[in-house]
mmCIF file of C-alpha atoms in Angstrom:
data_model
loop_
_atom_site.group_PDB
_atom_site.id
_atom_site.type_symbol
_atom_site.label_atom_id
_atom_site.label_comp_id
_atom_site.label_asym_id
_atom_site.label_seq_id
_atom_site.Cartn_x
_atom_site.Cartn_y
_atom_site.Cartn_z
ATOM 1 C CA UNK A 1 36.229 -22.464 54.178
ATOM 2 C CA UNK A 2 33.401 -19.906 54.812
ATOM 3 C CA UNK A 3 34.669 -16.906 54.061
ATOM 4 C CA UNK A 4 35.632 -18.268 50.668
ATOM 5 C CA UNK A 5 32.737 -19.869 50.162
ATOM 6 C CA UNK A 6 31.172 -16.267 50.528
ATOM 7 C CA UNK A 7 33.818 -14.611 48.585
ATOM 8 C CA UNK A 8 33.365 -16.742 45.430
ATOM 9 C CA UNK A 9 29.918 -16.735 45.930
ATOM 10 C CA UNK A 10 29.547 -13.017 46.347
ATOM 11 C CA UNK A 11 31.538 -13.598 42.469
ATOM 12 C CA UNK A 12 29.270 -14.905 41.185
ATOM 13 C CA UNK A 13 26.370 -12.446 42.061
ATOM 14 C CA UNK A 14 28.948 -9.349 40.343
ATOM 15 C CA UNK A 15 29.763 -11.695 37.249
ATOM 16 C CA UNK A 16 26.112 -12.120 37.137
ATOM 17 C CA UNK A 17 24.697 -8.475 38.037
ATOM 18 C CA UNK A 18 27.293 -7.438 35.433
ATOM 19 C CA UNK A 19 26.397 -9.363 32.078
ATOM 20 C CA UNK A 20 22.387 -8.712 33.024
ATOM 21 C CA UNK A 21 23.545 -4.821 32.721
ATOM 22 C CA UNK A 22 25.707 -5.763 29.368
ATOM 23 C CA UNK A 23 22.411 -7.663 27.910
ATOM 24 C CA UNK A 24 19.077 -4.609 29.509
ATOM 25 C CA UNK A 25 20.554 -1.606 27.818
ATOM 26 C CA UNK A 26 18.303 1.509 27.643
ATOM 27 C CA UNK A 27 19.471 3.737 25.796
ATOM 28 C CA UNK A 28 18.096 6.924 22.862
ATOM 29 C CA UNK A 29 16.335 6.577 20.167
ATOM 30 C CA UNK A 30 17.574 9.070 17.816
ATOM 31 C CA UNK A 31 17.173 10.271 14.300
ATOM 32 C CA UNK A 32 17.859 12.877 12.316
ATOM 33 C CA UNK A 33 15.745 14.655 12.027
ATOM 34 C CA UNK A 34 13.844 14.403 15.152
ATOM 35 C CA UNK A 35 9.764 13.646 15.390
ATOM 36 C CA UNK A 36 10.079 10.559 14.181
ATOM 37 C CA UNK A 37 8.235 7.472 14.215
ATOM 38 C CA UNK A 38 9.299 4.164 15.575
ATOM 39 C CA UNK A 39 7.948 0.776 15.696
ATOM 40 C CA UNK A 40 9.830 -2.207 16.814
ATOM 41 C CA UNK A 41 9.912 -5.019 15.902
ATOM 42 C CA UNK A 42 6.010 -4.627 15.003
ATOM 43 C CA UNK A 43 4.676 -2.595 17.471
ATOM 44 C CA UNK A 44 4.589 1.263 17.037
ATOM 45 C CA UNK A 45 6.114 3.463 20.297
ATOM 46 C CA UNK A 46 3.913 6.520 21.918
ATOM 47 C CA UNK A 47 6.335 8.876 21.154
ATOM 48 C CA UNK A 48 8.073 10.221 18.691
ATOM 49 C CA UNK A 49 12.184 10.226 18.821
ATOM 50 C CA UNK A 50 13.971 10.976 20.637
ATOM 51 C CA UNK A 51 12.939 8.196 23.386
ATOM 52 C CA UNK A 52 14.519 5.622 25.808
ATOM 53 C CA UNK A 53 13.882 1.192 25.147
ATOM 54 C CA UNK A 54 14.985 -0.384 27.346
ATOM 55 C CA UNK A 55 16.985 -3.475 24.567
ATOM 56 C CA UNK A 56 16.767 -6.953 26.696
ATOM 57 C CA UNK A 57 19.774 -9.355 25.025
ATOM 58 C CA UNK A 58 18.870 -11.864 27.023
ATOM 59 C CA UNK A 59 15.204 -12.785 26.210
ATOM 60 C CA UNK A 60 15.900 -11.929 22.013
ATOM 61 C CA UNK A 61 19.611 -11.244 20.289
ATOM 62 C CA UNK A 62 18.009 -8.832 17.907
ATOM 63 C CA UNK A 63 15.388 -5.760 17.189
ATOM 64 C CA UNK A 64 13.749 -4.543 13.932
ATOM 65 C CA UNK A 65 13.668 -0.450 14.114
ATOM 66 C CA UNK A 66 11.299 0.486 11.316
ATOM 67 C CA UNK A 67 11.796 4.625 11.420
ATOM 68 C CA UNK A 68 8.787 6.815 9.151
ATOM 69 C CA UNK A 69 9.130 10.650 9.411
ATOM 70 C CA UNK A 70 6.192 12.895 6.349
ATOM 71 C CA UNK A 71 8.461 13.526 4.200
ATOM 72 C CA UNK A 72 11.050 10.420 4.531
ATOM 73 C CA UNK A 73 11.654 7.459 3.298
ATOM 74 C CA UNK A 74 11.127 5.046 5.793
ATOM 75 C CA UNK A 75 14.175 3.616 7.650
ATOM 76 C CA UNK A 76 15.012 0.555 9.022
ATOM 77 C CA UNK A 77 17.462 -0.733 11.714
ATOM 78 C CA UNK A 78 19.019 -3.500 13.057
ATOM 79 C CA UNK A 79 19.950 -3.833 16.739
ATOM 80 C CA UNK A 80 21.949 -6.700 18.511
ATOM 81 C CA UNK A 81 24.327 -5.731 21.516
ATOM 82 C CA UNK A 82 26.694 -5.732 18.462
ATOM 83 C CA UNK A 83 25.643 -2.530 17.343
ATOM 84 C CA UNK A 84 28.363 -0.146 18.541
ATOM 85 C CA UNK A 85 25.890 3.179 19.666
ATOM 86 C CA UNK A 86 25.018 0.732 22.511
ATOM 87 C CA UNK A 87 28.801 1.629 24.053
ATOM 88 C CA UNK A 88 27.556 5.083 24.180
ATOM 89 C CA UNK A 89 23.504 4.813 25.105
ATOM 90 C CA UNK A 90 22.283 5.830 22.153
ATOM 91 C CA UNK A 91 20.816 4.371 18.744
ATOM 92 C CA UNK A 92 20.289 6.597 15.812
ATOM 93 C CA UNK A 93 19.630 7.052 11.553
ATOM 94 C CA UNK A 94 19.942 9.694 9.649
ATOM 95 C CA UNK A 95 16.261 10.029 7.843
ATOM 96 C CA UNK A 96 16.630 10.899 3.660
ATOM 97 C CA UNK A 97 13.856 13.480 2.427
ATOM 98 C CA UNK A 98 12.002 12.695 -0.211
ATOM 99 C CA UNK A 99 12.415 14.516 -3.141
ATOM 100 C CA UNK A 100 8.455 13.694 -4.154
ATOM 101 C CA UNK A 101 7.481 15.710 -1.337
ATOM 102 C CA UNK A 102 10.714 18.622 -2.204
ATOM 103 C CA UNK A 103 9.119 19.014 -5.284
ATOM 104 C CA UNK A 104 5.501 19.094 -4.172
ATOM 105 C CA UNK A 105 2.959 21.341 -1.724
ATOM 106 C CA UNK A 106 -0.312 20.924 -0.253
ATOM 107 C CA UNK A 107 -2.908 22.012 -0.703
ATOM 108 C CA UNK A 108 -6.653 21.879 -0.430
ATOM 109 C CA UNK A 109 -7.971 20.915 -3.898
ATOM 110 C CA UNK A 110 -5.287 17.416 -3.853
ATOM 111 C CA UNK A 111 -7.121 15.006 -4.891
ATOM 112 C CA UNK A 112 -10.215 16.573 -3.316
ATOM 113 C CA UNK A 113 -13.569 19.394 -4.757
ATOM 114 C CA UNK A 114 -13.336 22.808 -3.947
ATOM 115 C CA UNK A 115 -16.403 25.123 -4.772
ATOM 116 C CA UNK A 116 -15.142 28.554 -5.735
ATOM 117 C CA UNK A 117 -17.999 31.282 -5.446
ATOM 118 C CA UNK A 118 -17.980 33.526 -8.126
ATOM 119 C CA UNK A 119 -17.572 37.452 -7.261
ATOM 120 C CA UNK A 120 -19.842 39.592 -8.506
ATOM 121 C CA UNK A 121 -17.916 42.009 -10.475
ATOM 122 C CA UNK A 122 -17.257 38.661 -12.797
ATOM 123 C CA UNK A 123 -19.052 37.604 -15.269
ATOM 124 C CA UNK A 124 -18.863 33.974 -17.250
ATOM 125 C CA UNK A 125 -16.848 34.672 -19.978
ATOM 126 C CA UNK A 126 -13.909 36.917 -17.478
ATOM 127 C CA UNK A 127 -14.185 34.204 -15.047
ATOM 128 C CA UNK A 128 -13.364 31.148 -17.833
ATOM 129 C CA UNK A 129 -11.008 33.509 -19.400
ATOM 130 C CA UNK A 130 -8.711 33.810 -15.559
ATOM 131 C CA UNK A 131 -8.794 29.641 -14.725
ATOM 132 C CA UNK A 132 -7.776 30.022 -18.657
ATOM 133 C CA UNK A 133 -5.253 32.142 -18.724
ATOM 134 C CA UNK A 134 -4.296 30.285 -15.176
ATOM 135 C CA UNK A 135 -3.318 26.866 -16.147
ATOM 136 C CA UNK A 136 -1.392 27.733 -19.467
ATOM 137 C CA UNK A 137 0.237 29.749 -17.394
ATOM 138 C CA UNK A 138 1.414 27.302 -14.874
ATOM 139 C CA UNK A 139 0.955 23.692 -17.284
ATOM 140 C CA UNK A 140 0.616 24.969 -21.167
ATOM 141 C CA UNK A 141 -0.322 21.168 -21.949
ATOM 142 C CA UNK A 142 -4.760 21.769 -22.437
ATOM 143 C CA UNK A 143 -6.394 18.310 -22.486
ATOM 144 C CA UNK A 144 -9.789 18.932 -22.771
ATOM 145 C CA UNK A 145 -11.846 22.494 -22.967
ATOM 146 C CA UNK A 146 -15.548 23.068 -23.104
ATOM 147 C CA UNK A 147 -16.698 26.722 -22.341
ATOM 148 C CA UNK A 148 -20.807 25.774 -22.709
ATOM 149 C CA UNK A 149 -20.289 23.179 -20.033
ATOM 150 C CA UNK A 150 -17.218 25.305 -17.816
ATOM 151 C CA UNK A 151 -15.221 22.108 -18.308
ATOM 152 C CA UNK A 152 -11.589 22.579 -17.487
ATOM 153 C CA UNK A 153 -8.932 18.809 -18.124
ATOM 154 C CA UNK A 154 -5.053 19.601 -18.728
ATOM 155 C CA UNK A 155 -3.151 16.780 -19.203
ATOM 156 C CA UNK A 156 -1.119 15.492 -16.598
ATOM 157 C CA UNK A 157 2.505 17.106 -15.054
ATOM 158 C CA UNK A 158 4.105 14.296 -14.921
ATOM 159 C CA UNK A 159 8.058 13.943 -13.624
ATOM 160 C CA UNK A 160 10.434 11.204 -12.824
ATOM 161 C CA UNK A 161 12.278 10.957 -9.440
ATOM 162 C CA UNK A 162 15.740 8.692 -9.232
ATOM 163 C CA UNK A 163 15.393 7.587 -4.966
ATOM 164 C CA UNK A 164 17.374 5.302 -3.102
ATOM 165 C CA UNK A 165 14.501 2.890 -3.031
ATOM 166 C CA UNK A 166 14.511 3.526 -6.823
ATOM 167 C CA UNK A 167 12.280 5.629 -9.442
ATOM 168 C CA UNK A 168 9.386 6.678 -9.277
ATOM 169 C CA UNK A 169 7.349 8.987 -11.122
ATOM 170 C CA UNK A 170 5.229 11.724 -10.229
ATOM 171 C CA UNK A 171 1.850 12.961 -11.435
ATOM 172 C CA UNK A 172 -1.329 16.330 -11.766
ATOM 173 C CA UNK A 173 -4.202 17.157 -13.306
ATOM 174 C CA UNK A 174 -5.998 20.041 -12.957
ATOM 175 C CA UNK A 175 -9.772 19.478 -13.699
ATOM 176 C CA UNK A 176 -12.104 22.396 -13.117
ATOM 177 C CA UNK A 177 -15.701 22.315 -14.109
ATOM 178 C CA UNK A 178 -19.142 24.785 -13.482
ATOM 179 C CA UNK A 179 -21.864 23.870 -10.854
ATOM 180 C CA UNK A 180 -24.120 26.244 -10.942
ATOM 181 C CA UNK A 181 -24.371 29.104 -13.890
ATOM 182 C CA UNK A 182 -26.890 31.325 -12.069
ATOM 183 C CA UNK A 183 -25.293 32.190 -8.751
ATOM 184 C CA UNK A 184 -21.861 31.851 -11.389
ATOM 185 C CA UNK A 185 -19.730 28.017 -8.969
ATOM 186 C CA UNK A 186 -16.781 26.820 -9.863
ATOM 187 C CA UNK A 187 -15.694 23.327 -8.677
ATOM 188 C CA UNK A 188 -11.449 22.254 -8.850
ATOM 189 C CA UNK A 189 -9.706 19.542 -7.895
ATOM 190 C CA UNK A 190 -6.118 18.869 -9.086
ATOM 191 C CA UNK A 191 -5.781 14.880 -9.734
ATOM 192 C CA UNK A 192 -2.023 13.711 -8.230
ATOM 193 C CA UNK A 193 -0.782 10.227 -8.355
ATOM 194 C CA UNK A 194 2.432 8.636 -7.653
ATOM 195 C CA UNK A 195 3.713 5.126 -9.320
ATOM 196 C CA UNK A 196 6.944 2.841 -8.972
ATOM 197 C CA UNK A 197 5.987 1.391 -12.517
ATOM 198 C CA UNK A 198 4.527 3.617 -14.535
ATOM 199 C CA UNK A 199 1.374 0.957 -14.735
ATOM 200 C CA UNK A 200 -0.202 1.263 -10.941
ATOM 201 C CA UNK A 201 -1.402 4.501 -9.369
ATOM 202 C CA UNK A 202 -2.199 5.508 -6.251
ATOM 203 C CA UNK A 203 -2.788 8.695 -5.258
ATOM 204 C CA UNK A 204 -0.456 11.650 -3.177
ATOM 205 C CA UNK A 205 -1.464 13.838 -0.804
ATOM 206 C CA UNK A 206 0.856 17.136 -2.767
ATOM 207 C CA UNK A 207 0.627 18.434 -6.120
ATOM 208 C CA UNK A 208 3.444 20.202 -7.712
ATOM 209 C CA UNK A 209 3.914 23.709 -6.325
ATOM 210 C CA UNK A 210 3.164 24.885 -10.075
ATOM 211 C CA UNK A 211 0.417 23.611 -10.023
ATOM 212 C CA UNK A 212 -0.608 24.914 -6.477
ATOM 213 C CA UNK A 213 0.348 28.138 -7.413
ATOM 214 C CA UNK A 214 -2.198 28.167 -10.308
ATOM 215 C CA UNK A 215 -5.559 26.678 -7.985
ATOM 216 C CA UNK A 216 -4.650 29.733 -5.258
ATOM 217 C CA UNK A 217 -4.763 32.098 -8.388
ATOM 218 C CA UNK A 218 -7.893 31.167 -9.776
ATOM 219 C CA UNK A 219 -8.992 30.837 -6.204
ATOM 220 C CA UNK A 220 -8.061 34.776 -5.296
ATOM 221 C CA UNK A 221 -9.301 35.973 -8.782
ATOM 222 C CA UNK A 222 -12.619 34.241 -9.314
ATOM 223 C CA UNK A 223 -13.611 35.210 -5.119
ATOM 224 C CA UNK A 224 -12.275 38.779 -5.295
ATOM 225 C CA UNK A 225 -12.856 40.196 -8.801
#
């Protein structure tokens, strides 16, 4: 009898151990591309993907993972004990690249004034013409132009993007103004904003590629001539 009780006890212990293994899984959390930040039930993980994590389904039935990576749309993933990939020791998501990101580039003048001292070989008229030429070449619609005050402003360049998260608008606008006539100094800024409804606009940290090229041309030609 004692031996039978011992066998039953060992069997029960084994079953409990196996059940624990089935509900406590250390898995790799991955993303494509890698390097994404992950929040697990609202708590940000200390490292980016790929990273190990232990899911304990004895304490909660499911976990909510939120993946985020610059230039990509956020992606949510619900993980529970029935998630198929847990058998392979991994959970993973494919992140979608934002078309707004693809159409833009970083620039030091994005929503920030950049001061440009004009080279000594350029007079005020020549410097002014350089800015006009660069603006017309890449943003043909000039909104305001005033040589006396040294103020130039283009109309917004606006584009619409269809994404899996809905429609988004992105607009960019060049503003240039003279801050000193002697020595001759200009400052320029490209205002970049995005909107989901065309009414409320929010700052965006990149500008259209052609606007970035326009900023670079103005800077290079004003400084180096």
